[in-house]
Amino acid sequence: MTPHRVMFWQIGNVWIFYVLAGLATGLFLAGVVAYVSVWKKSSRSLEIPFSKEALKRMILDTFLGRRVLQGDVAAGLMHLLIFWGFLSLFIGTSLLAIHHYIFTFLEGTAHLIFSFGLEVGGLMLLAGVIWALIRRYLQRVPRLERRLEDAVVPLWLLLAALSGFILEGLRLAVERSPWGGWSFVGWCLSGFFSPAGAEGLYPYLWWGHALLCLGFIAVIPYTKLFHILGAPAGIYLQGASKPIVLGMEEGAGEFDLGDAIFFDGCMRCGRCVEACPSVGAGEPFAPRDFVQALRQALWQEHFPLGDIRFMSPKEESKVDENFWYCTTCRACLEICPVYGAAFEVVTKKRVLAVEEGTMVPKLLNQTLEKLFKYNNPWESSKRKRGAWADGLELIDLTKRGAEADLCYFVGCTTSFDDTAQMIARSFSKVLQTAGVNFGILGKKEPCCGDIARRVGELGLFEEQRKGSEELFDKYGITEVATSSPHCFHTFKNEYPEAPFRARHYTQVLRELMAEGKLRFKKGVEATVTYHDPCYLGRHNRIFDEPREIIRAIPGINLIEMTHYQADSLCCGGGGGRMWQDLQGEVKMSEVRIREAEATGAEILITACPLCLIMLEDARKAAGLKEPFRVMDLNELVLQAL
Ligand code: SF4
Ligand code: SF4
């Protein structure tokens, strides 16, 4: 006899199955329609741009689990087992339906291969689900929550997979077909049942299994399982949407379609919580909770029944003012499987908070007033802006007839802060030694707008951006080197019409080295470690240049901390945090300085004025004494020249 499968074996009243299947599909579709209606109402535009790159990324991430594997191979493999197990069973069931209703093709060898494939798929699903339960409830992986739906969803899958195998065992115990061994799991189980008992039990278990599977499809939109659809859509949109230059567009503080889908695609995996320095410092903010709170707030606002996820944690429905704790360090985006940029959403919330004048911390309000009044957050008089350069005989590019190949944009913090001024002096001396024809803007140097932009004061940012562009234009400046990664980032990424090219000083130094203009004549005998500033490293992928400069200095031994490059820890100074008084259990900068000290290095090098100030303060607070020091890269370079 040709190997084949008898459909609906021992099952009567098949029409009930069709009614249930219709019901499950209806519930599923109703849920999906609810999502689309919320997205429509909460997004400022429903435009879905086409991008080949984003499509490729979505396919690779969805089918190969690239993002889930990154940084947590065990979680990635577990997810792949569930994903491919579930998908192969879904495809298998669809093929069976085609075989039964449209054309017969699952016979003979095709049937044998099909049966074998289903067994493998089922086993993968089973293994993945058991692994997921072990990770969450036995290993108790800290970043994973243990809420009701976190148990219900895998247990549901487990029961569906197990009942499928037992059903098969019951059927094979009666059929004893010669090709039964191809369904090897069911074949093994069939040995446990007597043919008479199996035949009697089979219809009951079949209906139970059918209810489990149809019910599973029905609840997808009503649980975190929605990430099956939401995650790929979110991954595509995060890659395809044009980055918004806030301050340039109307409604910049509103959510777009990518944000709304990101909130619904978030499966509460907690990777962002693990990476977030604010959580690490014991502060009352966590990106996952923030995203979930926004999700629920959108549903409550835009759907008559509120949140349709009946097992969602309800206590998260309030978006509080704790988003001011975010340093916008980008660590969450680096590891989020759906490329969710929680910090960009944070900025949008800040834009609204500033617009409405609500939830803005008092100290920050004062800083914004100073920014508006003095064009710097330090309140110092403009006249003191170039005071650090006294005695260095630098060209002031704003003076009549002054010309130079490079404009050194010092930045507010480096200009006014006593600790950070050393960066400006060292960098200027390094440039002089390398024979670079450069100048500064002196008293006329403006604020680049980083602080205003990060805290959501878009009106002020826009003013500062326009003012800066006009100034650079007026003095014919086309090449700019910045002390601060924050100024560099703002110029490079948020000045769409900039009449100049901006680089960070590490890029300039690296280029001077390549041109042979920067030669290290003296050695510096020291073991050092390097702290990647978030806006240089994670935001702009400048990881190698500073390390190449450090390694080129004779005598230097560079060692890495536990967290480095894209995985670096934030010092806590970015995102407007420098001008707020937000406390956690411990300071982020202290966490970082302890990590640096633990390497055994004598010097902690960094390349950002904010990092320098934060880490130096942390060093003092932690009582870490000489020879352990915090140093800007320019100071080290100067020592070696
Ligand atoms: S935001 Fe991303 S990383 Fe954080 S819990 Fe959601 S899916 Fe996971
Ligand atoms: S940007 Fe940094 S501080 Fe802000 S939520 Fe993400 S990880 Fe946390």
XYZ file of C-alpha atoms in Angstrom, residues 239-570:
332
model
C 15.380 50.175 9.207
C 13.230 51.758 6.519
C 12.074 54.973 8.205
C 14.099 58.054 7.512
C 15.715 59.341 10.700
C 13.789 62.340 11.950
C 15.764 65.459 12.609
C 13.824 66.740 15.549
C 13.291 70.445 15.490
C 13.081 70.440 11.708
C 9.630 68.984 11.410
C 6.211 69.707 12.732
C 4.927 67.168 15.241
C 8.470 66.068 16.011
C 7.395 65.028 19.495
C 4.703 62.706 18.164
C 5.058 58.987 17.644
C 5.438 57.547 14.191
C 4.289 54.172 12.912
C 7.673 52.603 13.728
C 7.321 53.688 17.386
C 3.772 52.361 17.737
C 4.738 48.999 16.223
C 7.897 48.851 18.360
C 5.779 49.210 21.522
C 3.557 46.326 20.414
C 6.473 44.242 19.102
C 8.360 44.462 22.414
C 8.179 41.010 24.007
C 9.526 42.164 27.396
C 12.758 40.215 26.883
C 14.554 42.562 29.284
C 17.785 42.853 27.296
C 17.478 46.638 27.452
C 17.037 46.439 31.218
C 20.249 44.456 31.514
C 22.156 46.959 29.364
C 20.683 50.182 30.751
C 23.145 52.058 32.984
C 20.264 53.754 34.751
C 18.936 50.374 35.889
C 22.493 49.342 36.803
C 22.780 52.390 39.052
C 19.560 51.478 40.846
C 17.572 54.388 39.439
C 13.802 54.265 39.134
C 13.771 53.937 35.349
C 13.897 50.948 33.020
C 13.442 51.117 29.254
C 11.257 48.003 29.117
C 8.809 49.380 31.696
C 8.804 52.732 29.957
C 7.968 51.115 26.600
C 5.258 48.962 28.164
C 3.766 51.951 29.952
C 3.638 53.904 26.688
C 2.056 50.918 24.956
C -0.706 50.700 27.493
C -1.223 54.456 27.524
C -1.699 54.414 23.731
C -4.205 51.570 23.944
C -6.135 53.276 26.697
C -6.244 56.494 24.734
C -7.005 55.090 21.309
C -9.006 51.895 21.776
C -12.462 51.937 23.353
C -11.842 48.745 25.323
C -8.371 49.718 26.470
C -5.501 47.266 26.288
C -6.649 44.019 24.657
C -3.772 42.019 26.138
C -5.674 40.443 28.972
C -2.585 39.208 30.800
C -0.573 42.448 30.498
C 0.793 43.869 33.738
C -1.679 46.639 34.499
C 0.451 48.553 36.983
C 2.545 49.858 34.092
C -0.198 51.939 32.545
C 1.197 55.228 33.896
C 4.009 57.034 32.117
C 5.751 58.943 34.890
C 8.466 61.576 34.732
C 11.289 59.072 35.246
C 12.237 59.279 31.577
C 14.516 62.149 32.621
C 16.840 59.470 34.017
C 17.679 58.217 30.512
C 21.145 59.345 29.423
C 20.337 58.628 25.744
C 23.413 56.371 25.736
C 21.957 54.048 23.036
C 22.874 50.852 24.893
C 19.255 49.668 24.699
C 19.093 49.994 20.915
C 22.363 48.109 20.611
C 20.821 44.897 21.929
C 17.067 45.200 21.399
C 15.950 42.331 19.123
C 13.432 44.626 17.413
C 15.858 47.574 17.135
C 13.722 49.578 19.544
C 15.301 52.942 20.278
C 13.781 53.639 23.693
C 15.931 56.763 24.057
C 14.432 58.320 20.913
C 10.995 57.760 22.339
C 12.266 59.269 25.591
C 13.271 62.390 23.645
C 9.804 62.596 22.118
C 8.243 62.421 25.563
C 10.629 65.150 26.690
C 9.579 67.313 23.738
C 5.966 67.039 24.885
C 6.910 67.632 28.518
C 8.825 70.807 27.602
C 6.018 71.983 25.297
C 3.425 71.492 28.011
C 5.735 72.788 30.741
C 4.954 69.730 32.840
C 7.227 67.141 34.409
C 10.408 69.158 33.678
C 12.835 69.018 36.633
C 13.454 72.418 38.241
C 17.217 72.315 37.799
C 16.852 71.477 34.141
C 14.455 74.366 33.653
C 17.084 76.669 35.131
C 19.730 75.260 32.771
C 17.445 75.870 29.801
C 16.971 79.461 30.956
C 20.754 79.892 31.125
C 21.120 78.360 27.687
C 18.600 80.800 26.332
C 20.146 83.776 28.090
C 23.889 83.095 27.787
C 24.001 80.542 24.920
C 25.750 78.094 27.250
C 24.566 76.025 30.209
C 27.258 77.307 32.584
C 25.993 80.861 33.014
C 29.458 82.248 32.499
C 29.832 85.459 30.651
C 30.472 85.158 26.931
C 33.648 87.153 27.383
C 35.175 84.274 29.332
C 34.479 81.789 26.565
C 37.933 81.921 25.021
C 39.770 82.577 28.324
C 41.262 79.075 28.385
C 43.363 80.032 25.323
C 45.209 82.888 27.052
C 48.892 82.659 26.242
C 48.458 80.098 23.449
C 48.369 82.662 20.646
C 45.605 81.017 18.670
C 43.962 82.507 15.602
C 40.530 83.970 16.284
C 38.601 83.198 13.119
C 36.048 85.891 13.852
C 38.671 88.653 13.554
C 38.949 90.523 10.279
C 41.244 88.809 7.781
C 41.787 85.699 9.942
C 42.021 82.445 8.014
C 42.797 78.844 8.871
C 42.400 75.347 7.429
C 40.574 74.053 10.469
C 38.175 75.514 13.002
C 38.538 74.043 16.472
C 35.054 74.081 18.008
C 35.787 73.970 21.715
C 32.233 73.549 23.067
C 30.568 74.973 26.180
C 31.792 72.477 28.774
C 35.393 72.485 27.540
C 35.368 76.291 27.431
C 34.045 76.882 30.933
C 34.783 73.905 33.150
C 38.160 73.987 34.909
C 38.781 70.229 34.507
C 37.685 70.118 30.888
C 39.644 73.215 29.807
C 42.724 71.022 29.885
C 41.343 69.225 26.797
C 41.290 72.482 24.853
C 44.816 73.436 25.867
C 46.253 69.987 25.157
C 44.517 69.633 21.809
C 45.645 73.106 20.723
C 49.255 72.294 21.651
C 49.047 68.977 19.809
C 47.733 70.731 16.696
C 50.487 73.358 16.979
C 53.121 70.637 17.287
C 51.719 68.885 14.226
C 51.892 72.159 12.303
C 48.138 72.433 11.683
C 46.870 75.850 10.655
C 43.808 76.141 12.880
C 41.744 78.757 14.660
C 38.937 79.116 17.179
C 35.741 81.156 17.330
C 36.707 82.772 20.634
C 33.961 84.765 22.335
C 31.614 84.249 19.400
C 31.568 80.472 19.658
C 27.909 79.388 20.083
C 26.362 76.370 21.797
C 25.880 73.574 19.239
C 22.422 72.818 20.659
C 23.147 69.342 22.024
C 21.597 69.952 25.443
C 18.476 71.613 24.077
C 18.049 68.795 21.567
C 18.590 65.988 24.097
C 16.136 67.405 26.633
C 13.513 68.149 23.997
C 13.669 71.971 23.865
C 13.346 71.953 20.095
C 12.573 75.635 19.672
C 15.830 76.579 21.353
C 17.740 73.886 19.473
C 16.407 75.216 16.184
C 17.515 78.725 17.097
C 20.983 77.522 18.097
C 21.325 75.414 14.969
C 20.407 78.293 12.673
C 22.656 80.693 14.578
C 25.614 78.305 14.345
C 25.099 77.602 10.659
C 24.988 81.328 9.909
C 28.145 81.904 11.936
C 30.109 79.154 10.177
C 28.840 80.438 6.875
C 29.779 84.043 7.675
C 33.391 83.141 8.451
C 33.700 80.682 5.566
C 34.387 77.707 7.818
C 34.225 74.359 6.076
C 36.281 72.086 8.364
C 35.471 71.700 12.065
C 37.101 69.622 14.810
C 35.255 69.284 18.107
C 36.426 68.458 21.635
C 33.136 66.920 22.531
C 31.509 63.874 20.947
C 28.205 65.620 21.743
C 28.975 68.654 19.547
C 30.357 66.295 16.898
C 27.205 64.154 16.942
C 24.909 67.171 16.813
C 26.757 68.788 13.909
C 27.127 65.550 11.980
C 23.658 64.117 12.439
C 21.356 66.973 13.327
C 22.509 69.808 11.091
C 21.089 68.636 7.751
C 22.131 71.835 5.991
C 25.527 72.261 7.661
C 27.911 74.229 5.410
C 30.892 72.425 6.991
C 32.317 68.974 7.734
C 32.507 68.119 11.427
C 34.954 65.642 12.935
C 35.809 64.646 16.441
C 39.375 65.354 17.543
C 40.209 61.625 17.636
C 39.539 61.471 13.890
C 41.752 64.491 13.286
C 44.594 63.055 15.392
C 44.325 59.696 13.641
C 44.567 61.441 10.270
C 47.580 63.468 11.400
C 49.243 60.230 12.475
C 48.574 58.660 9.075
C 50.050 61.723 7.348
C 53.159 61.460 9.480
C 52.537 64.869 11.091
C 52.057 63.392 14.519
C 55.062 61.386 15.650
C 55.439 60.103 19.159
C 59.032 60.809 20.109
C 58.720 60.018 23.781
C 57.336 56.878 25.291
C 54.790 56.776 28.107
C 55.375 53.726 30.271
C 51.900 52.985 31.570
C 49.063 50.506 31.512
C 45.922 52.307 30.433
C 42.310 51.499 29.744
C 39.969 53.422 27.464
C 36.395 54.497 28.176
C 34.262 54.803 24.997
C 32.064 57.914 25.240
C 28.530 56.953 24.150
C 28.198 59.704 21.542
C 31.550 58.846 19.994
C 31.336 55.051 20.128
C 27.812 53.708 20.106
C 26.212 56.682 18.363
C 28.905 57.262 15.741
C 30.859 53.971 15.687
C 34.228 55.600 16.402
C 35.823 52.767 18.336
C 39.117 52.221 16.514
C 40.604 55.707 16.093
C 41.206 56.415 19.796
C 42.591 52.926 20.339
C 44.926 53.225 17.349
C 46.261 56.505 18.711
C 46.805 55.034 22.177
C 48.504 51.915 20.814
C 50.835 54.019 18.648
C 52.394 55.604 21.751
C 55.564 53.699 22.678
C 55.490 52.040 26.081
C 51.692 52.074 26.431
C 49.884 48.880 27.314
C 46.177 49.200 26.509
C 43.836 46.824 28.289
C 40.077 46.693 27.942
C 37.448 46.847 30.641
C 34.664 44.249 30.879
C 32.383 46.616 28.979
C 33.968 48.275 25.990
C 33.193 49.540 22.493
C 29.475 49.022 21.693
C 29.031 47.379 25.087
C 30.621 50.279 26.967
C 28.990 51.667 30.127
C 27.703 55.224 30.171
